[in-house]
mmCIF file of C-alpha atoms and ligand atoms in Angstrom:
data_model
loop_
_atom_site.group_PDB
_atom_site.id
_atom_site.type_symbol
_atom_site.label_atom_id
_atom_site.label_comp_id
_atom_site.label_asym_id
_atom_site.label_seq_id
_atom_site.Cartn_x
_atom_site.Cartn_y
_atom_site.Cartn_z
ATOM 1 C CA MET A 1216 64.336 108.851 118.971
ATOM 2 C CA GLY A 1217 64.997 106.765 122.133
ATOM 3 C CA HIS A 1218 67.933 104.371 122.375
ATOM 4 C CA SER A 1219 65.760 101.255 121.931
ATOM 5 C CA ASP A 1220 64.004 102.698 118.830
ATOM 6 C CA TYR A 1221 67.435 103.538 117.393
ATOM 7 C CA GLN A 1222 68.716 100.037 118.147
ATOM 8 C CA SER A 1223 65.691 98.289 116.658
ATOM 9 C CA ASP A 1224 65.886 100.427 113.490
ATOM 10 C CA LEU A 1225 69.557 99.571 113.218
ATOM 11 C CA ASP A 1226 68.846 95.871 113.731
ATOM 12 C CA LYS A 1227 66.280 95.956 110.907
ATOM 13 C CA LEU A 1228 68.732 97.716 108.603
ATOM 14 C CA LEU A 1229 71.350 95.093 109.455
ATOM 15 C CA GLU A 1230 68.901 92.242 108.809
ATOM 16 C CA THR A 1231 68.217 93.669 105.364
ATOM 17 C CA ALA A 1232 71.950 93.918 104.632
ATOM 18 C CA ILE A 1233 72.464 90.329 105.792
ATOM 19 C CA ARG A 1234 69.648 89.079 103.548
ATOM 20 C CA ALA A 1235 71.047 91.033 100.580
ATOM 21 C CA GLY A 1236 74.593 89.774 101.255
ATOM 22 C CA ARG A 1237 73.511 86.139 101.437
ATOM 23 C CA MET A 1238 71.389 86.384 98.277
ATOM 24 C CA ALA A 1239 74.204 88.031 96.326
ATOM 25 C CA GLY A 1240 76.659 85.447 97.728
ATOM 26 C CA ALA A 1241 74.425 82.666 96.365
ATOM 27 C CA ILE A 1242 74.554 84.347 92.940
ATOM 28 C CA LEU A 1243 78.370 84.392 93.067
ATOM 29 C CA THR A 1244 78.399 80.701 93.957
ATOM 30 C CA ARG A 1245 76.086 79.868 91.028
ATOM 31 C CA TYR A 1246 78.310 81.751 88.580
ATOM 32 C CA ALA A 1247 81.447 80.158 90.067
ATOM 33 C CA GLN A 1248 79.912 76.746 89.298
ATOM 34 C CA SER A 1249 78.406 77.514 85.898
ATOM 35 C CA GLY A 1250 81.059 79.834 84.405
ATOM 36 C CA PHE A 1251 80.812 83.516 83.465
ATOM 37 C CA HIS A 1252 81.738 86.107 80.893
ATOM 38 C CA ILE A 1253 84.709 88.396 81.701
ATOM 39 C CA GLU A 1254 85.227 91.972 80.507
ATOM 40 C CA TYR A 1255 88.315 94.148 80.969
ATOM 41 C CA LYS A 1256 88.040 97.599 82.577
ATOM 42 C CA GLY A 1257 91.822 97.909 82.121
ATOM 43 C CA LEU A 1258 94.796 95.657 81.303
ATOM 44 C CA ILE A 1259 94.647 93.828 84.658
ATOM 45 C CA ASN A 1260 91.275 95.073 85.955
ATOM 46 C CA LEU A 1261 88.432 92.646 85.325
ATOM 47 C CA VAL A 1262 84.712 92.680 85.751
ATOM 48 C CA THR A 1263 82.478 89.647 85.302
ATOM 49 C CA GLU A 1264 78.789 88.987 84.771
ATOM 50 C CA ALA A 1265 78.719 87.897 88.394
ATOM 51 C CA ASP A 1266 79.779 91.382 89.633
ATOM 52 C CA HIS A 1267 76.850 92.974 87.777
ATOM 53 C CA ALA A 1268 74.288 90.335 88.788
ATOM 54 C CA ALA A 1269 75.310 90.440 92.463
ATOM 55 C CA GLU A 1270 75.148 94.251 92.484
ATOM 56 C CA GLN A 1271 71.653 94.234 90.976
ATOM 57 C CA CYS A 1272 70.561 91.697 93.558
ATOM 58 C CA VAL A 1273 71.869 93.728 96.535
ATOM 59 C CA ILE A 1274 70.251 96.938 95.275
ATOM 60 C CA ASP A 1275 66.894 95.271 94.512
ATOM 61 C CA CYS A 1276 66.829 93.601 97.904
ATOM 62 C CA ILE A 1277 67.590 96.813 99.837
ATOM 63 C CA ARG A 1278 65.313 98.960 97.664
ATOM 64 C CA SER A 1279 62.343 96.683 98.303
ATOM 65 C CA GLN A 1280 62.676 97.537 102.020
ATOM 66 C CA TYR A 1281 64.019 101.088 101.800
ATOM 67 C CA PRO A 1282 62.902 102.681 98.503
ATOM 68 C CA ALA A 1283 64.070 106.180 99.513
ATOM 69 C CA HIS A 1284 67.668 105.271 100.400
ATOM 70 C CA GLY A 1285 70.659 106.207 98.229
ATOM 71 C CA PHE A 1286 73.395 103.905 96.885
ATOM 72 C CA LEU A 1287 77.062 104.057 96.006
ATOM 73 C CA ALA A 1288 77.892 100.807 94.214
ATOM 74 C CA GLU A 1289 81.145 99.917 92.446
ATOM 75 C CA GLU A 1290 79.747 99.015 89.039
ATOM 76 C CA ARG A 1291 77.121 101.754 88.691
ATOM 77 C CA GLY A 1292 78.445 104.578 90.856
ATOM 78 C CA ARG A 1293 76.242 106.859 92.916
ATOM 79 C CA VAL A 1294 72.457 106.502 92.748
ATOM 80 C CA GLU A 1295 70.804 109.416 94.570
ATOM 81 C CA GLN A 1296 67.301 108.917 95.894
ATOM 82 C CA GLY A 1297 66.020 112.355 96.894
ATOM 83 C CA SER A 1298 67.686 113.642 100.018
ATOM 84 C CA SER A 1299 67.804 110.498 102.160
ATOM 85 C CA PRO A 1300 70.571 110.630 104.790
ATOM 86 C CA TYR A 1301 71.108 106.868 104.239
ATOM 87 C CA VAL A 1302 73.570 105.680 101.599
ATOM 88 C CA TRP A 1303 74.357 101.997 101.062
ATOM 89 C CA ILE A 1304 77.953 101.495 99.922
ATOM 90 C CA ILE A 1305 78.272 98.247 97.991
ATOM 91 C CA ASP A 1306 81.045 96.135 96.542
ATOM 92 C CA PRO A 1307 79.092 93.252 95.008
ATOM 93 C CA LEU A 1308 82.238 91.175 94.498
ATOM 94 C CA ASP A 1309 85.383 92.176 96.352
ATOM 95 C CA GLY A 1310 88.133 89.927 95.051
ATOM 96 C CA THR A 1311 87.141 89.789 91.381
ATOM 97 C CA THR A 1312 90.565 88.613 90.202
ATOM 98 C CA ASN A 1313 90.427 85.727 92.699
ATOM 99 C CA PHE A 1314 86.889 84.903 91.601
ATOM 100 C CA ALA A 1315 87.866 84.898 87.919
ATOM 101 C CA HIS A 1316 90.684 82.426 88.664
ATOM 102 C CA GLY A 1317 88.605 80.177 90.913
ATOM 103 C CA PHE A 1318 90.702 81.163 93.961
ATOM 104 C CA PRO A 1319 88.271 81.068 96.897
ATOM 105 C CA ALA A 1320 88.866 84.452 98.548
ATOM 106 C CA TYR A 1321 86.085 86.866 97.660
ATOM 107 C CA CYS A 1322 83.008 88.363 99.242
ATOM 108 C CA VAL A 1323 80.032 90.690 99.029
ATOM 109 C CA SER A 1324 80.531 93.901 101.020
ATOM 110 C CA ILE A 1325 77.626 96.129 102.117
ATOM 111 C CA GLY A 1326 78.136 99.169 104.332
ATOM 112 C CA LEU A 1327 75.533 101.695 105.421
ATOM 113 C CA GLU A 1328 76.369 105.358 105.844
ATOM 114 C CA TYR A 1329 74.025 107.678 107.760
ATOM 115 C CA LYS A 1330 74.768 111.394 107.464
ATOM 116 C CA GLY A 1331 78.293 110.550 106.384
ATOM 117 C CA GLU A 1332 79.062 108.039 109.140
ATOM 118 C CA CYS A 1333 79.181 104.273 108.764
ATOM 119 C CA ILE A 1334 76.589 102.719 111.086
ATOM 120 C CA ALA A 1335 76.318 99.124 109.865
ATOM 121 C CA GLY A 1336 78.277 96.660 107.765
ATOM 122 C CA VAL A 1337 78.021 93.143 106.381
ATOM 123 C CA VAL A 1338 80.723 91.157 104.593
ATOM 124 C CA TYR A 1339 79.726 87.722 103.326
ATOM 125 C CA ASP A 1340 82.198 85.121 102.034
ATOM 126 C CA PRO A 1341 80.101 82.498 100.236
ATOM 127 C CA THR A 1342 83.010 80.070 99.807
ATOM 128 C CA ARG A 1343 83.450 79.615 103.572
ATOM 129 C CA GLU A 1344 79.897 80.615 104.486
ATOM 130 C CA GLU A 1345 81.331 83.274 106.792
ATOM 131 C CA LEU A 1346 79.211 86.317 107.525
ATOM 132 C CA PHE A 1347 80.882 89.230 109.309
ATOM 133 C CA SER A 1348 78.602 91.962 110.620
ATOM 134 C CA ALA A 1349 78.523 94.997 112.893
ATOM 135 C CA THR A 1350 76.352 97.895 113.943
ATOM 136 C CA ARG A 1351 77.616 101.065 115.600
ATOM 137 C CA GLY A 1352 77.840 100.422 119.327
ATOM 138 C CA GLY A 1353 76.603 96.845 118.902
ATOM 139 C CA GLY A 1354 79.924 94.990 118.512
ATOM 140 C CA ALA A 1355 81.189 92.858 115.636
ATOM 141 C CA ARG A 1356 80.215 89.279 114.865
ATOM 142 C CA LEU A 1357 81.226 86.331 112.719
ATOM 143 C CA ASN A 1358 78.271 84.041 112.016
ATOM 144 C CA GLY A 1359 76.524 85.557 115.035
ATOM 145 C CA ARG A 1360 79.391 85.103 117.513
ATOM 146 C CA PRO A 1361 81.219 88.189 118.881
ATOM 147 C CA ILE A 1362 84.740 88.752 117.533
ATOM 148 C CA GLN A 1363 87.693 90.738 118.893
ATOM 149 C CA VAL A 1364 91.000 91.864 117.431
ATOM 150 C CA SER A 1365 94.240 90.067 118.387
ATOM 151 C CA ARG A 1366 96.520 90.935 121.316
ATOM 152 C CA THR A 1367 99.781 90.800 119.356
ATOM 153 C CA ALA A 1368 101.838 93.741 120.575
ATOM 154 C CA ILE A 1369 105.022 93.645 118.490
ATOM 155 C CA LEU A 1370 105.632 93.607 114.748
ATOM 156 C CA ASP A 1371 108.077 90.684 114.981
ATOM 157 C CA GLN A 1372 105.070 88.562 115.963
ATOM 158 C CA ALA A 1373 102.533 90.221 113.678
ATOM 159 C CA LEU A 1374 100.960 88.730 110.558
ATOM 160 C CA LEU A 1375 100.116 91.637 108.256
ATOM 161 C CA VAL A 1376 98.147 91.906 105.053
ATOM 162 C CA THR A 1377 98.128 94.371 102.195
ATOM 163 C CA GLY A 1378 97.043 94.794 98.585
ATOM 164 C CA PHE A 1379 97.936 96.559 95.361
ATOM 165 C CA ALA A 1380 95.774 98.735 93.145
ATOM 166 C CA TYR A 1381 95.167 98.074 89.452
ATOM 167 C CA ASP A 1382 97.430 100.990 88.475
ATOM 168 C CA ILE A 1383 100.471 99.266 90.062
ATOM 169 C CA ARG A 1384 102.373 99.458 86.727
ATOM 170 C CA ASP A 1385 101.612 103.111 86.087
ATOM 171 C CA THR A 1386 102.569 104.991 89.239
ATOM 172 C CA PRO A 1387 105.314 105.135 91.866
ATOM 173 C CA GLN A 1388 102.538 105.257 94.539
ATOM 174 C CA ASN A 1389 102.086 101.518 94.082
ATOM 175 C CA ASN A 1390 102.735 100.370 97.679
ATOM 176 C CA LEU A 1391 105.914 98.479 96.801
ATOM 177 C CA ASP A 1392 107.984 100.852 98.995
ATOM 178 C CA HIS A 1393 105.847 100.114 102.086
ATOM 179 C CA PHE A 1394 105.700 96.433 101.198
ATOM 180 C CA VAL A 1395 109.514 96.114 101.176
ATOM 181 C CA ARG A 1396 109.831 97.796 104.588
ATOM 182 C CA PHE A 1397 107.071 95.741 106.227
ATOM 183 C CA ALA A 1398 108.405 92.504 104.725
ATOM 184 C CA LEU A 1399 111.612 93.025 106.718
ATOM 185 C CA ARG A 1400 109.853 93.965 109.986
ATOM 186 C CA ALA A 1401 106.756 91.754 110.358
ATOM 187 C CA GLN A 1402 106.566 88.037 111.107
ATOM 188 C CA GLY A 1403 104.831 87.572 107.769
ATOM 189 C CA ILE A 1404 102.834 89.341 105.065
ATOM 190 C CA ARG A 1405 99.929 88.073 102.995
ATOM 191 C CA ARG A 1406 98.019 89.451 100.006
ATOM 192 C CA THR A 1407 94.540 87.926 99.887
ATOM 193 C CA GLY A 1408 93.107 90.014 97.032
ATOM 194 C CA SER A 1409 90.025 91.148 98.942
ATOM 195 C CA ALA A 1410 90.326 94.307 101.029
ATOM 196 C CA ALA A 1411 86.933 93.785 102.681
ATOM 197 C CA LEU A 1412 88.023 90.340 103.897
ATOM 198 C CA ASP A 1413 91.378 91.789 104.995
ATOM 199 C CA LEU A 1414 89.575 94.222 107.316
ATOM 200 C CA CYS A 1415 87.321 91.465 108.667
ATOM 201 C CA TYR A 1416 90.295 89.176 109.240
ATOM 202 C CA VAL A 1417 91.980 91.863 111.350
ATOM 203 C CA ALA A 1418 88.661 92.166 113.231
ATOM 204 C CA ALA A 1419 88.628 88.387 113.785
ATOM 205 C CA ALA A 1420 92.293 88.283 114.955
ATOM 206 C CA ARG A 1421 93.448 86.259 111.913
ATOM 207 C CA PHE A 1422 95.663 89.170 110.909
ATOM 208 C CA ASP A 1423 97.144 91.773 113.258
ATOM 209 C CA GLY A 1424 97.300 94.655 110.811
ATOM 210 C CA PHE A 1425 96.435 95.772 107.275
ATOM 211 C CA TRP A 1426 97.513 98.733 105.171
ATOM 212 C CA GLU A 1427 96.735 99.727 101.628
ATOM 213 C CA VAL A 1428 97.388 102.788 99.483
ATOM 214 C CA LYS A 1429 94.492 103.215 97.044
ATOM 215 C CA LEU A 1430 91.169 101.825 98.091
ATOM 216 C CA ASN A 1431 87.659 102.883 97.186
ATOM 217 C CA PRO A 1432 84.796 103.538 99.624
ATOM 218 C CA TRP A 1433 83.094 100.242 98.665
ATOM 219 C CA ASP A 1434 86.248 98.271 99.579
ATOM 220 C CA MET A 1435 86.323 99.786 103.079
ATOM 221 C CA ALA A 1436 82.800 100.780 104.190
ATOM 222 C CA ALA A 1437 81.541 97.552 105.749
ATOM 223 C CA GLY A 1438 84.946 96.273 106.882
ATOM 224 C CA SER A 1439 85.849 99.523 108.637
ATOM 225 C CA ILE A 1440 82.893 99.409 111.030
ATOM 226 C CA ILE A 1441 83.381 95.674 111.594
ATOM 227 C CA LEU A 1442 87.026 96.336 112.505
ATOM 228 C CA LYS A 1443 86.210 99.268 114.820
ATOM 229 C CA GLU A 1444 83.449 97.348 116.570
ATOM 230 C CA ALA A 1445 85.874 94.460 117.145
ATOM 231 C CA GLY A 1446 88.140 96.852 119.067
ATOM 232 C CA GLY A 1447 90.479 97.711 116.191
ATOM 233 C CA GLN A 1448 91.922 101.035 115.110
ATOM 234 C CA ILE A 1449 91.780 102.560 111.651
ATOM 235 C CA THR A 1450 93.470 105.779 110.487
ATOM 236 C CA ASN A 1451 95.060 107.353 107.443
ATOM 237 C CA PHE A 1452 98.851 107.154 106.947
ATOM 238 C CA ARG A 1453 99.468 110.180 109.190
ATOM 239 C CA GLY A 1454 97.480 108.671 112.056
ATOM 240 C CA ASP A 1455 94.488 111.002 111.532
ATOM 241 C CA THR A 1456 90.808 110.063 111.245
ATOM 242 C CA HIS A 1457 90.187 107.579 108.464
ATOM 243 C CA SER A 1458 87.850 108.632 105.662
ATOM 244 C CA LEU A 1459 86.086 106.216 103.309
ATOM 245 C CA TYR A 1460 86.843 108.732 100.554
ATOM 246 C CA GLY A 1461 90.524 109.142 101.441
ATOM 247 C CA GLN A 1462 91.939 106.021 99.698
ATOM 248 C CA GLU A 1463 94.683 105.117 102.192
ATOM 249 C CA LEU A 1464 94.205 103.057 105.286
ATOM 250 C CA VAL A 1465 96.084 101.578 108.214
ATOM 251 C CA ALA A 1466 93.964 99.141 110.229
ATOM 252 C CA SER A 1467 95.198 97.171 113.199
ATOM 253 C CA ASN A 1468 94.491 95.591 116.549
ATOM 254 C CA SER A 1469 95.494 99.048 117.926
ATOM 255 C CA LEU A 1470 98.502 97.622 119.833
ATOM 256 C CA ILE A 1471 100.774 97.660 116.752
ATOM 257 C CA HIS A 1472 99.217 100.753 115.187
ATOM 258 C CA GLY A 1473 101.984 103.171 116.208
ATOM 259 C CA ALA A 1474 104.668 100.809 114.925
ATOM 260 C CA MET A 1475 102.861 100.423 111.590
ATOM 261 C CA LEU A 1476 102.465 104.189 111.186
ATOM 262 C CA SER A 1477 106.188 104.732 111.873
ATOM 263 C CA ILE A 1478 107.136 102.330 109.101
ATOM 264 C CA ILE A 1479 104.688 103.892 106.653
ATOM 265 C CA GLN A 1480 105.944 107.371 107.503
ATOM 266 C CA GLU A 1481 109.506 106.331 106.600
ATOM 267 C CA SER A 1482 108.333 106.350 102.949
ATOM 268 C CA LEU A 1483 106.120 109.470 103.097
ATOM 269 C CA PRO A 1484 107.259 112.920 101.982
ATOM 270 C CA VAL A 1485 108.191 115.109 104.954
ATOM 271 C CA VAL A 1486 105.574 117.815 105.587
ATOM 272 C CA SER A 1487 107.351 120.931 106.796
ATOM 273 C CA PRO A 1488 105.616 122.803 109.629
ATOM 274 C CA LYS A 1489 103.776 126.033 108.710
ATOM 275 C CA PRO A 1490 105.870 129.150 109.444
HETATM 276 C C1 IPD B 2427 90.193 94.934 94.929
HETATM 277 C C2 IPD B 2427 90.502 94.095 96.149
HETATM 278 C C3 IPD B 2427 91.990 94.026 96.384
HETATM 279 C C4 IPD B 2427 92.610 95.405 96.509
HETATM 280 C C5 IPD B 2427 92.275 96.230 95.290
HETATM 281 C C6 IPD B 2427 90.757 96.318 95.114
HETATM 282 P P1 IPD B 2427 87.950 94.289 93.528
HETATM 283 O O1 IPD B 2427 88.783 95.049 94.740
HETATM 284 O O2 IPD B 2427 89.870 94.607 97.302
HETATM 285 O O3 IPD B 2427 92.311 93.335 97.578
HETATM 286 O O4 IPD B 2427 94.005 95.254 96.648
HETATM 287 O O5 IPD B 2427 92.810 97.522 95.489
HETATM 288 O O6 IPD B 2427 90.465 97.098 93.987
HETATM 289 O O7 IPD B 2427 88.354 94.929 92.253
HETATM 290 O O8 IPD B 2427 88.299 92.854 93.584
HETATM 291 O O9 IPD B 2427 86.532 94.605 93.902
HETATM 292 CA CA1 CA B 2428 86.775 95.951 95.786
HETATM 293 CA CA1 CA B 2429 84.445 94.693 93.171
#
């Protein structure tokens, strides 16, 4: 396939993701106005009617264009479609706790993996009507305009963001150790409650860095390509290649990445070299 065929295929895939993201965002807005039923997946882990309806909408919209593609969606898990190399990774509502409380920080996140690599992503925040998007090699955009990470080079001037998993009460790997260290080293720390938006906000230079301990592929898929295409860096806690299936993540404008990794490594167990 020539470069222009590849690019036009990718543009069509992105258009589909944008349409799906906007339609699902409109569903979230309708539920936010009309009210919704809440169920509990755990003591502090909610799911609402809106999560399910938005997920159905994204899958229907993509399937109508690409019936052979596979899906990995938060509420229904993996849906294999034959042996397609394309897998859409969907969080229909990232920021459910915010949504349930009427706190306007949530989004629809749609990433596209091709042969295991993320090649396109869309994150849509219906409360601000902000649509973040990226394709591999095509740059990152916010409502169609190119975005770039910040130029903040030192932690004393950095605004960082993080989050906490739903098992925060049940495990010592609950991010509170890292949080305490960063709180004393950064200019400020925020917790928005939506990991997909956190990644996009680093991409758009609103935050300088983001770390989190236990994320799922649907939290990170779209945001990770948007961040990379905006010039950002994303790794695991040891500074190695980030994997969507690896849970932990350090994402930054790249200039403060080394400093962030050093702080995280202060809390990690020491790995002794092989004899
Ligand atoms: C959650 C959000 C939150 C992060 C949690 C995620 P959900 O996703 O992204 O920011 O800290 O770890 O589970 O449940 O709102 O889709
Ligand atoms: Ca999520
Ligand atoms: Ca979700």
